[in-house]
């Protein structure tokens, strides 16, 4: 993919102060990151604070996806992608603080990789943990550069929360698997050229076994992607139909029939990313404050109370996310179960959406001026994080069973062969 280099306009932000206790090495990297961003990105002031990432227009959605992908290519070309990944895989061989400093510096610029950053966060650690050396050498540089844009082909009409019940079938035929089935809710699949796909390879084993994790080229014959239009008018996810799709056995990540392991790694990193690693989720407080100012509601005690609540929640999320993401960036086990972070973030999104509407009033959510569109996106989009990446109820189960060691939910189908599990 071609990297873009956008010259910085006049009036780029001034260099930031060095953080207290920053080492010379860290200060040097901060200056290097700043110079790169100044040379290749627009300062954030030029972008409207009310801009939304939701696009009703399909061409605009594709253009936004392509911009994110191109920015990933630019970072890769200048060694600012995959900062903690090994140099021989296209990364920088850096530490978690490299990521933190780069993110801090990026805050002042109107840049981001959008969807691409989520797949790197999910698939990167999975490849590092479960792929072969040859697979890592092939896929990691292409993932980090955005040349391969991966969608997640996990959920099915009958397998969302109960993902291990999935039915998409793959049958071995020589050096290939032949895949037939349906996936659903696949974010950005209409724009991605690769997919991470979960398939059922052994229906005689219990449901968590007999699943295989495949990487699939979306241009393979037999794959049809149909966008789904949401209440917002945007089509952010898709149905994906697979009919006798031939996938090389060399594309299996982990063991054949042992795909639940890499799938769990993807899901844990997804929770961490949605909870705190994603710029798209956090940082609503400044706009809520501006909204209260615009509507003369800053002195309203009830609104002030809720603004304070939003501020405190965002600080707590930032602190928790920093601890978790520091571990994730170094591909270590997180000190806190990412489910806790995702739950907290989810609750915050719902409260912020409610507050935006409370400040602006019901009438303010209608119309198509940019603040109305932002408020609509807050209102309608606030539940997306409580469903995507595992629902709130499922995260609570995970937290109870994995982190707190509480008794497991009663299960009747755990030891049954998948083919004998009753299905609707
Ligand atoms: C914004 C967004 C993006 C997404 N992107 C992708 C993607 O890229 N790729 C992909 O594969 N999927 C994606 N999904 C799908 C997502 O993973 C599923 O929607 C989610 O796992 C829930 O599954 P479901 O929709 O089938 O709901 P169901 O599993 O049918 O759940 C219905 C309700 O029952 C509750 N429930 C289910 N089981 C239990 C239980 N054991 N205990 C208590 N309550 C329970 C749920 O919490 C929920 O309220 C996305 C979803 C959203 C909203």
PDB file of N, CA, C and O and ligand atoms in Angstrom, residues 115 122 151-163 183-188 230 236-237 270 383-385 387-394 397 409, ligand 1:
ATOM      1  N   UNK A 115     -10.379   1.842  12.069  1.00  0.00           N
ATOM      2  CA  UNK A 115     -10.654   0.409  12.256  1.00  0.00           C
ATOM      3  C   UNK A 115      -9.366  -0.427  12.269  1.00  0.00           C
ATOM      4  O   UNK A 115      -9.276  -1.433  12.981  1.00  0.00           O
ATOM      5  N   UNK A 122      -6.205  -6.595  18.128  1.00  0.00           N
ATOM      6  CA  UNK A 122      -6.767  -7.933  18.355  1.00  0.00           C
ATOM      7  C   UNK A 122      -5.887  -9.034  17.786  1.00  0.00           C
ATOM      8  O   UNK A 122      -5.598 -10.030  18.448  1.00  0.00           O
ATOM      9  N   UNK A 151     -10.887  -8.214   8.858  1.00  0.00           N
ATOM     10  CA  UNK A 151     -12.141  -8.131   9.598  1.00  0.00           C
ATOM     11  C   UNK A 151     -12.255  -9.376  10.484  1.00  0.00           C
ATOM     12  O   UNK A 151     -11.546 -10.361  10.271  1.00  0.00           O
ATOM     13  N   UNK A 152     -13.155  -9.284  11.464  1.00  0.00           N
ATOM     14  CA  UNK A 152     -13.341 -10.419  12.381  1.00  0.00           C
ATOM     15  C   UNK A 152     -14.592 -11.197  11.969  1.00  0.00           C
ATOM     16  O   UNK A 152     -15.700 -10.662  12.025  1.00  0.00           O
ATOM     17  N   UNK A 153     -14.396 -12.430  11.518  1.00  0.00           N
ATOM     18  CA  UNK A 153     -15.512 -13.269  11.065  1.00  0.00           C
ATOM     19  C   UNK A 153     -15.770 -14.336  12.122  1.00  0.00           C
ATOM     20  O   UNK A 153     -15.437 -15.509  11.948  1.00  0.00           O
ATOM     21  N   UNK A 154     -16.359 -13.910  13.252  1.00  0.00           N
ATOM     22  CA  UNK A 154     -16.619 -14.815  14.375  1.00  0.00           C
ATOM     23  C   UNK A 154     -18.123 -15.087  14.526  1.00  0.00           C
ATOM     24  O   UNK A 154     -18.572 -16.214  14.434  1.00  0.00           O
ATOM     25  N   UNK A 155     -18.913 -14.018  14.802  1.00  0.00           N
ATOM     26  CA  UNK A 155     -20.333 -14.189  15.158  1.00  0.00           C
ATOM     27  C   UNK A 155     -21.137 -14.803  14.011  1.00  0.00           C
ATOM     28  O   UNK A 155     -20.829 -14.594  12.833  1.00  0.00           O
ATOM     29  N   UNK A 156     -22.169 -15.528  14.418  1.00  0.00           N
ATOM     30  CA  UNK A 156     -23.100 -16.127  13.444  1.00  0.00           C
ATOM     31  C   UNK A 156     -24.519 -15.852  13.926  1.00  0.00           C
ATOM     32  O   UNK A 156     -24.724 -15.513  15.098  1.00  0.00           O
ATOM     33  N   UNK A 157     -25.528 -16.039  13.079  1.00  0.00           N
ATOM     34  CA  UNK A 157     -26.909 -15.806  13.527  1.00  0.00           C
ATOM     35  C   UNK A 157     -27.238 -16.620  14.784  1.00  0.00           C
ATOM     36  O   UNK A 157     -27.964 -16.164  15.647  1.00  0.00           O
ATOM     37  N   UNK A 158     -26.668 -17.816  14.939  1.00  0.00           N
ATOM     38  CA  UNK A 158     -26.959 -18.630  16.131  1.00  0.00           C
ATOM     39  C   UNK A 158     -25.808 -18.699  17.107  1.00  0.00           C
ATOM     40  O   UNK A 158     -25.814 -19.532  18.016  1.00  0.00           O
ATOM     41  N   UNK A 159     -24.797 -17.859  16.933  1.00  0.00           N
ATOM     42  CA  UNK A 159     -23.621 -17.928  17.822  1.00  0.00           C
ATOM     43  C   UNK A 159     -23.022 -16.540  18.001  1.00  0.00           C
ATOM     44  O   UNK A 159     -22.196 -16.096  17.202  1.00  0.00           O
ATOM     45  N   UNK A 160     -23.494 -15.849  19.045  1.00  0.00           N
ATOM     46  CA  UNK A 160     -22.948 -14.532  19.393  1.00  0.00           C
ATOM     47  C   UNK A 160     -22.310 -14.648  20.768  1.00  0.00           C
ATOM     48  O   UNK A 160     -21.120 -14.923  20.891  1.00  0.00           O
ATOM     49  N   UNK A 161     -23.151 -14.502  21.810  1.00  0.00           N
ATOM     50  CA  UNK A 161     -22.651 -14.707  23.177  1.00  0.00           C
ATOM     51  C   UNK A 161     -22.121 -16.134  23.322  1.00  0.00           C
ATOM     52  O   UNK A 161     -21.088 -16.377  23.926  1.00  0.00           O
ATOM     53  N   UNK A 162     -22.867 -17.072  22.741  1.00  0.00           N
ATOM     54  CA  UNK A 162     -22.426 -18.472  22.771  1.00  0.00           C
ATOM     55  C   UNK A 162     -21.580 -18.740  21.530  1.00  0.00           C
ATOM     56  O   UNK A 162     -21.922 -19.575  20.685  1.00  0.00           O
ATOM     57  N   UNK A 163     -20.457 -18.026  21.439  1.00  0.00           N
ATOM     58  CA  UNK A 163     -19.637 -18.106  20.225  1.00  0.00           C
ATOM     59  C   UNK A 163     -19.145 -19.524  19.951  1.00  0.00           C
ATOM     60  O   UNK A 163     -19.055 -19.950  18.794  1.00  0.00           O
ATOM     61  N   UNK A 183     -21.625 -15.768   8.507  1.00  0.00           N
ATOM     62  CA  UNK A 183     -21.189 -14.921   9.624  1.00  0.00           C
ATOM     63  C   UNK A 183     -22.049 -13.656   9.632  1.00  0.00           C
ATOM     64  O   UNK A 183     -22.675 -13.309   8.614  1.00  0.00           O
ATOM     65  N   UNK A 184     -22.065 -12.948  10.765  1.00  0.00           N
ATOM     66  CA  UNK A 184     -22.888 -11.732  10.836  1.00  0.00           C
ATOM     67  C   UNK A 184     -22.257 -10.715  11.785  1.00  0.00           C
ATOM     68  O   UNK A 184     -21.432 -11.087  12.614  1.00  0.00           O
ATOM     69  N   UNK A 185     -22.650  -9.464  11.652  1.00  0.00           N
ATOM     70  CA  UNK A 185     -22.154  -8.327  12.457  1.00  0.00           C
ATOM     71  C   UNK A 185     -20.664  -8.092  12.261  1.00  0.00           C
ATOM     72  O   UNK A 185     -19.975  -7.671  13.185  1.00  0.00           O
ATOM     73  N   UNK A 186     -20.164  -8.367  11.054  1.00  0.00           N
ATOM     74  CA  UNK A 186     -18.728  -8.287  10.827  1.00  0.00           C
ATOM     75  C   UNK A 186     -18.336  -6.861  10.449  1.00  0.00           C
ATOM     76  O   UNK A 186     -18.538  -6.411   9.328  1.00  0.00           O
ATOM     77  N   UNK A 187     -17.774  -6.153  11.424  1.00  0.00           N
ATOM     78  CA  UNK A 187     -17.439  -4.739  11.237  1.00  0.00           C
ATOM     79  C   UNK A 187     -16.463  -4.564  10.078  1.00  0.00           C
ATOM     80  O   UNK A 187     -15.466  -5.295   9.995  1.00  0.00           O
ATOM     81  N   UNK A 188     -16.768  -3.589   9.225  1.00  0.00           N
ATOM     82  CA  UNK A 188     -15.900  -3.159   8.119  1.00  0.00           C
ATOM     83  C   UNK A 188     -15.527  -4.269   7.138  1.00  0.00           C
ATOM     84  O   UNK A 188     -14.616  -4.095   6.332  1.00  0.00           O
ATOM     85  N   UNK A 230     -27.802   0.300   9.869  1.00  0.00           N
ATOM     86  CA  UNK A 230     -28.244   0.418  11.265  1.00  0.00           C
ATOM     87  C   UNK A 230     -29.236   1.572  11.439  1.00  0.00           C
ATOM     88  O   UNK A 230     -29.491   2.334  10.508  1.00  0.00           O
ATOM     89  N   UNK A 236     -22.110  -0.056   9.268  1.00  0.00           N
ATOM     90  CA  UNK A 236     -20.773  -0.313   9.808  1.00  0.00           C
ATOM     91  C   UNK A 236     -20.429  -1.793   9.833  1.00  0.00           C
ATOM     92  O   UNK A 236     -19.283  -2.153   9.929  1.00  0.00           O
ATOM     93  N   UNK A 237     -21.457  -2.634   9.820  1.00  0.00           N
ATOM     94  CA  UNK A 237     -21.133  -4.050   9.765  1.00  0.00           C
ATOM     95  C   UNK A 237     -21.946  -4.793   8.721  1.00  0.00           C
ATOM     96  O   UNK A 237     -22.772  -4.193   8.031  1.00  0.00           O
ATOM     97  N   UNK A 270      -9.631  -7.596  22.382  1.00  0.00           N
ATOM     98  CA  UNK A 270     -10.717  -6.740  21.900  1.00  0.00           C
ATOM     99  C   UNK A 270     -11.339  -5.978  23.082  1.00  0.00           C
ATOM    100  O   UNK A 270     -11.607  -4.782  22.994  1.00  0.00           O
ATOM    101  N   UNK A 383     -24.988   2.078  22.834  1.00  0.00           N
ATOM    102  CA  UNK A 383     -25.108   0.664  23.190  1.00  0.00           C
ATOM    103  C   UNK A 383     -24.188  -0.238  22.362  1.00  0.00           C
ATOM    104  O   UNK A 383     -24.081  -1.416  22.647  1.00  0.00           O
ATOM    105  N   UNK A 384     -23.551   0.354  21.344  1.00  0.00           N
ATOM    106  CA  UNK A 384     -22.713  -0.508  20.498  1.00  0.00           C
ATOM    107  C   UNK A 384     -21.583  -1.135  21.313  1.00  0.00           C
ATOM    108  O   UNK A 384     -21.277  -2.316  21.149  1.00  0.00           O
ATOM    109  N   UNK A 385     -20.986  -0.357  22.239  1.00  0.00           N
ATOM    110  CA  UNK A 385     -19.883  -0.939  23.014  1.00  0.00           C
ATOM    111  C   UNK A 385     -20.378  -1.925  24.066  1.00  0.00           C
ATOM    112  O   UNK A 385     -19.611  -2.732  24.564  1.00  0.00           O
ATOM    113  N   UNK A 387     -22.550  -4.189  23.425  1.00  0.00           N
ATOM    114  CA  UNK A 387     -22.862  -5.444  22.723  1.00  0.00           C
ATOM    115  C   UNK A 387     -21.611  -5.969  22.005  1.00  0.00           C
ATOM    116  O   UNK A 387     -21.220  -7.117  22.167  1.00  0.00           O
ATOM    117  N   UNK A 388     -20.974  -5.086  21.191  1.00  0.00           N
ATOM    118  CA  UNK A 388     -19.795  -5.499  20.412  1.00  0.00           C
ATOM    119  C   UNK A 388     -18.680  -5.981  21.341  1.00  0.00           C
ATOM    120  O   UNK A 388     -18.488  -5.440  22.416  1.00  0.00           O
ATOM    121  N   UNK A 389     -17.984  -7.028  20.900  1.00  0.00           N
ATOM    122  CA  UNK A 389     -16.873  -7.553  21.699  1.00  0.00           C
ATOM    123  C   UNK A 389     -17.346  -8.326  22.913  1.00  0.00           C
ATOM    124  O   UNK A 389     -16.582  -8.541  23.851  1.00  0.00           O
ATOM    125  N   UNK A 390     -18.625  -8.731  22.922  1.00  0.00           N
ATOM    126  CA  UNK A 390     -19.176  -9.480  24.068  1.00  0.00           C
ATOM    127  C   UNK A 390     -20.060  -8.573  24.894  1.00  0.00           C
ATOM    128  O   UNK A 390     -19.637  -7.504  25.322  1.00  0.00           O
ATOM    129  N   UNK A 391     -21.316  -9.006  25.126  1.00  0.00           N
ATOM    130  CA  UNK A 391     -22.286  -8.141  25.805  1.00  0.00           C
ATOM    131  C   UNK A 391     -21.918  -7.937  27.280  1.00  0.00           C
ATOM    132  O   UNK A 391     -21.124  -8.690  27.846  1.00  0.00           O
ATOM    133  N   UNK A 392     -22.561  -6.932  27.870  1.00  0.00           N
ATOM    134  CA  UNK A 392     -22.329  -6.626  29.283  1.00  0.00           C
ATOM    135  C   UNK A 392     -22.588  -7.845  30.164  1.00  0.00           C
ATOM    136  O   UNK A 392     -21.814  -8.149  31.072  1.00  0.00           O
ATOM    137  N   UNK A 393     -23.668  -8.579  29.864  1.00  0.00           N
ATOM    138  CA  UNK A 393     -24.001  -9.749  30.681  1.00  0.00           C
ATOM    139  C   UNK A 393     -22.889 -10.803  30.574  1.00  0.00           C
ATOM    140  O   UNK A 393     -22.499 -11.423  31.571  1.00  0.00           O
ATOM    141  N   UNK A 394     -22.393 -10.985  29.356  1.00  0.00           N
ATOM    142  CA  UNK A 394     -21.343 -11.988  29.160  1.00  0.00           C
ATOM    143  C   UNK A 394     -20.041 -11.546  29.842  1.00  0.00           C
ATOM    144  O   UNK A 394     -19.329 -12.352  30.462  1.00  0.00           O
ATOM    145  N   UNK A 397     -20.328 -12.310  33.417  1.00  0.00           N
ATOM    146  CA  UNK A 397     -20.080 -13.744  33.648  1.00  0.00           C
ATOM    147  C   UNK A 397     -18.580 -14.032  33.640  1.00  0.00           C
ATOM    148  O   UNK A 397     -18.061 -14.741  34.500  1.00  0.00           O
ATOM    149  N   UNK A 409     -21.547 -20.727  35.589  1.00  0.00           N
ATOM    150  CA  UNK A 409     -22.960 -20.877  35.210  1.00  0.00           C
ATOM    151  C   UNK A 409     -23.250 -22.343  34.951  1.00  0.00           C
ATOM    152  O   UNK A 409     -22.380 -23.052  34.420  1.00  0.00           O
TER     153      UNK A 409
HETATM  154  C1  LIG B   1     -20.800  -2.516  17.145  1.00  0.00           C
HETATM  155  C2  LIG B   1     -20.658  -4.005  17.006  1.00  0.00           C
HETATM  156  C3  LIG B   1     -19.605  -4.521  16.290  1.00  0.00           C
HETATM  157  C4  LIG B   1     -19.466  -5.898  16.152  1.00  0.00           C
HETATM  158  N1  LIG B   1     -18.430  -6.373  15.378  1.00  0.00           N
HETATM  159  C5  LIG B   1     -18.300  -7.694  15.185  1.00  0.00           C
HETATM  160  C6  LIG B   1     -17.254  -8.190  14.329  1.00  0.00           C
HETATM  161  O1  LIG B   1     -16.481  -7.434  13.741  1.00  0.00           O
HETATM  162  N2  LIG B   1     -17.168  -9.513  14.139  1.00  0.00           N
HETATM  163  C7  LIG B   1     -18.013 -10.401  14.747  1.00  0.00           C
HETATM  164  O2  LIG B   1     -17.837 -11.588  14.535  1.00  0.00           O
HETATM  165  N3  LIG B   1     -19.028  -9.964  15.546  1.00  0.00           N
HETATM  166  C8  LIG B   1     -19.185  -8.633  15.774  1.00  0.00           C
HETATM  167  N4  LIG B   1     -20.224  -8.157  16.564  1.00  0.00           N
HETATM  168  C9  LIG B   1     -21.160  -9.108  17.135  1.00  0.00           C
HETATM  169  C10 LIG B   1     -21.061  -9.255  18.642  1.00  0.00           C
HETATM  170  O3  LIG B   1     -19.911  -9.954  19.020  1.00  0.00           O
HETATM  171  C11 LIG B   1     -22.335  -9.940  19.106  1.00  0.00           C
HETATM  172  O4  LIG B   1     -23.444  -9.094  18.785  1.00  0.00           O
HETATM  173  C12 LIG B   1     -22.333 -10.204  20.584  1.00  0.00           C
HETATM  174  O5  LIG B   1     -21.380 -11.172  20.912  1.00  0.00           O
HETATM  175  C13 LIG B   1     -23.728 -10.665  21.089  1.00  0.00           C
HETATM  176  O6  LIG B   1     -24.215 -11.712  20.333  1.00  0.00           O
HETATM  177  P1  LIG B   1     -25.705 -11.678  19.734  1.00  0.00           P
HETATM  178  O7  LIG B   1     -25.876 -10.369  19.027  1.00  0.00           O
HETATM  179  O8  LIG B   1     -25.881 -12.919  18.942  1.00  0.00           O
HETATM  180  O9  LIG B   1     -26.656 -11.649  20.992  1.00  0.00           O
HETATM  181  P2  LIG B   1     -27.121 -12.910  21.851  1.00  0.00           P
HETATM  182  O10 LIG B   1     -25.937 -13.762  22.133  1.00  0.00           O
HETATM  183  O11 LIG B   1     -28.278 -13.548  21.158  1.00  0.00           O
HETATM  184  O12 LIG B   1     -27.602 -12.237  23.183  1.00  0.00           O
HETATM  185  C14 LIG B   1     -28.920 -11.709  23.353  1.00  0.00           C
HETATM  186  C15 LIG B   1     -29.053 -11.210  24.787  1.00  0.00           C
HETATM  187  O13 LIG B   1     -28.932 -12.330  25.708  1.00  0.00           O
HETATM  188  C16 LIG B   1     -27.931 -12.073  26.682  1.00  0.00           C
HETATM  189  N5  LIG B   1     -27.223 -13.312  27.021  1.00  0.00           N
HETATM  190  C17 LIG B   1     -26.740 -14.239  26.169  1.00  0.00           C
HETATM  191  N6  LIG B   1     -26.121 -15.216  26.845  1.00  0.00           N
HETATM  192  C18 LIG B   1     -26.199 -14.902  28.156  1.00  0.00           C
HETATM  193  C19 LIG B   1     -25.725 -15.531  29.352  1.00  0.00           C
HETATM  194  N7  LIG B   1     -25.050 -16.683  29.315  1.00  0.00           N
HETATM  195  N8  LIG B   1     -25.984 -14.907  30.535  1.00  0.00           N
HETATM  196  C20 LIG B   1     -26.673 -13.726  30.582  1.00  0.00           C
HETATM  197  N9  LIG B   1     -27.141 -13.100  29.461  1.00  0.00           N
HETATM  198  C21 LIG B   1     -26.898 -13.667  28.279  1.00  0.00           C
HETATM  199  C22 LIG B   1     -26.988 -11.085  26.012  1.00  0.00           C
HETATM  200  O14 LIG B   1     -26.246 -10.335  26.957  1.00  0.00           O
HETATM  201  C23 LIG B   1     -27.947 -10.224  25.185  1.00  0.00           C
HETATM  202  O15 LIG B   1     -28.504  -9.227  25.992  1.00  0.00           O
HETATM  203  C24 LIG B   1     -20.392  -6.783  16.730  1.00  0.00           C
HETATM  204  C25 LIG B   1     -21.470  -6.257  17.445  1.00  0.00           C
HETATM  205  C26 LIG B   1     -21.617  -4.881  17.587  1.00  0.00           C
HETATM  206  C27 LIG B   1     -22.776  -4.341  18.353  1.00  0.00           C
END
